[in-house]
Amino acid sequence: MKNVLVIGSTGQIGSELTMKLRSIYNGNIVAGYIPGCEPKGELLESGPAAVVDITNAQQIADTVEKYEIDTIYNLAALLSAVAEQKPQLAWKIGMDGLFNVLEVAREKKCAVFTPSSIGVFGDNTPKDNTPQDTIRNPRTMYGVTKVSGELLSDYYFIRFGVDTRSVRFPGLISYVTPPGGGTTDYAVDIYYAAAKGETFVCPIKENTFMDMMYMPDGLRACIEIMEADPAKFIHRNSFNIAAMSFDPQIIYNNIKKYVPDFEMIYQVDPLRQAIADSWPNSLDDTCARQEWGWKPEYDLDAMTRDMLGKLQERFKK
Ligand code: SER
């Protein structure tokens, strides 16, 4: 793999993944963006960028052609809570957009990575140690697009041989680009509050467990699954991956070890709480470990030390 198009390169995952891909590969690593979300600074200066609106198949095809792209990272999406506010747009980006990407990939013979999510699971999925192959019955538009995306991606592999691969991401936590409109965002926001010396107002109830992952592990997953030898794959779209599971009280207590006067109060957001309640407490990622060697490096404490260190440094200035 040498020439890569990242669609959604200025978003939560894309902004970091594009830089990481550029540090690994010598080819064209193209930062695809939509007007209004232009790349800036290092992201703009370190490689090519192109306007690629996922809902515009021609723009995708032209960019793939121009830069001789062999791999597409399809990172355009609305996160779960905002997708409930704008379900029509969430479908347009998540499904019409994915269809455009897969059609271009079929014609131009590209591999495709599309992140899926813990959001594919719903109320009647086993909550603890959620298996790889189990009921996917979400009642959110985010989950509906992710399940449909998994099915469509597998279809393109089986029917047309398009090399589609995917992981089901937990909540991703990073100090670089904040997420927007997700249910797991609280686990990012809590670090910002702690580093700024503010009281954190938690929108999720105590005892609500969800899977989470530190971004460096998430980026490695994106790259390692695309580099993996597919001979061992039994699954493709999509693999459960996991790193840690906690509820608000556990992450708060962990941060308090390093910021002793940190305070948190609860003010539950009913929309986010309902979504969180429908998601698993913890995923079983055995298949990813066995089929392509997945292994997380960060646990909660290692993540907390790194997040607080980076953010405290930033807010000191
Ligand atoms: N982080 C996502 C969300 O909360 C889940 O994949 O919407």
PDB file of C-alpha atoms and ligand atoms in Angstrom, residues 12 78-82 116-119 142 146 168-172 179-185 210 212 272 275 279, ligand 1:
ATOM      1  CA  GLN A  12     -11.351  13.052  15.045  1.00  0.00           C
ATOM      2  CA  LEU A  78     -21.931  11.712  11.985  1.00  0.00           C
ATOM      3  CA  LEU A  79     -21.458  10.329  15.506  1.00  0.00           C
ATOM      4  CA  SER A  80     -24.299   8.713  17.419  1.00  0.00           C
ATOM      5  CA  ALA A  81     -25.975  11.597  19.288  1.00  0.00           C
ATOM      6  CA  VAL A  82     -25.801  14.079  16.420  1.00  0.00           C
ATOM      7  CA  SER A 116     -17.728   0.395  12.401  1.00  0.00           C
ATOM      8  CA  SER A 117     -18.644   0.807  16.057  1.00  0.00           C
ATOM      9  CA  ILE A 118     -19.929  -0.606  19.314  1.00  0.00           C
ATOM     10  CA  GLY A 119     -23.063   1.198  18.071  1.00  0.00           C
ATOM     11  CA  TYR A 142     -25.792   5.680  13.734  1.00  0.00           C
ATOM     12  CA  LYS A 146     -22.956   0.980  10.759  1.00  0.00           C
ATOM     13  CA  ARG A 168     -15.847  -1.923  15.532  1.00  0.00           C
ATOM     14  CA  PHE A 169     -14.361   0.992  17.409  1.00  0.00           C
ATOM     15  CA  PRO A 170     -15.156   1.676  21.042  1.00  0.00           C
ATOM     16  CA  GLY A 171     -15.170   5.296  22.222  1.00  0.00           C
ATOM     17  CA  LEU A 172     -11.887   6.825  21.023  1.00  0.00           C
ATOM     18  CA  PRO A 179     -14.954  14.267  18.740  1.00  0.00           C
ATOM     19  CA  GLY A 180     -18.315  15.937  18.121  1.00  0.00           C
ATOM     20  CA  GLY A 181     -21.725  14.562  18.973  1.00  0.00           C
ATOM     21  CA  GLY A 182     -20.811  11.080  20.199  1.00  0.00           C
ATOM     22  CA  THR A 183     -22.104   9.206  23.230  1.00  0.00           C
ATOM     23  CA  THR A 184     -18.620   8.297  24.432  1.00  0.00           C
ATOM     24  CA  ASP A 185     -17.383  11.935  24.158  1.00  0.00           C
ATOM     25  CA  MET A 210     -18.771   1.260  27.752  1.00  0.00           C
ATOM     26  CA  MET A 212     -13.068   2.828  25.280  1.00  0.00           C
ATOM     27  CA  ARG A 272     -26.936   9.999  25.301  1.00  0.00           C
ATOM     28  CA  ILE A 275     -27.850   5.271  23.574  1.00  0.00           C
ATOM     29  CA  TRP A 279     -24.550  -0.497  23.954  1.00  0.00           C
TER      30      TRP A 279
HETATM   31  N1  SER B   1     -17.724   7.177  19.666  1.00  0.00           N
HETATM   32  C1  SER B   1     -18.924   6.836  18.960  1.00  0.00           C
HETATM   33  C2  SER B   1     -20.068   7.588  19.503  1.00  0.00           C
HETATM   34  O1  SER B   1     -20.107   7.801  20.681  1.00  0.00           O
HETATM   35  C3  SER B   1     -19.205   5.370  19.051  1.00  0.00           C
HETATM   36  O2  SER B   1     -18.546   4.679  18.063  1.00  0.00           O
HETATM   37  O3  SER B   1     -20.936   7.940  18.782  1.00  0.00           O
END
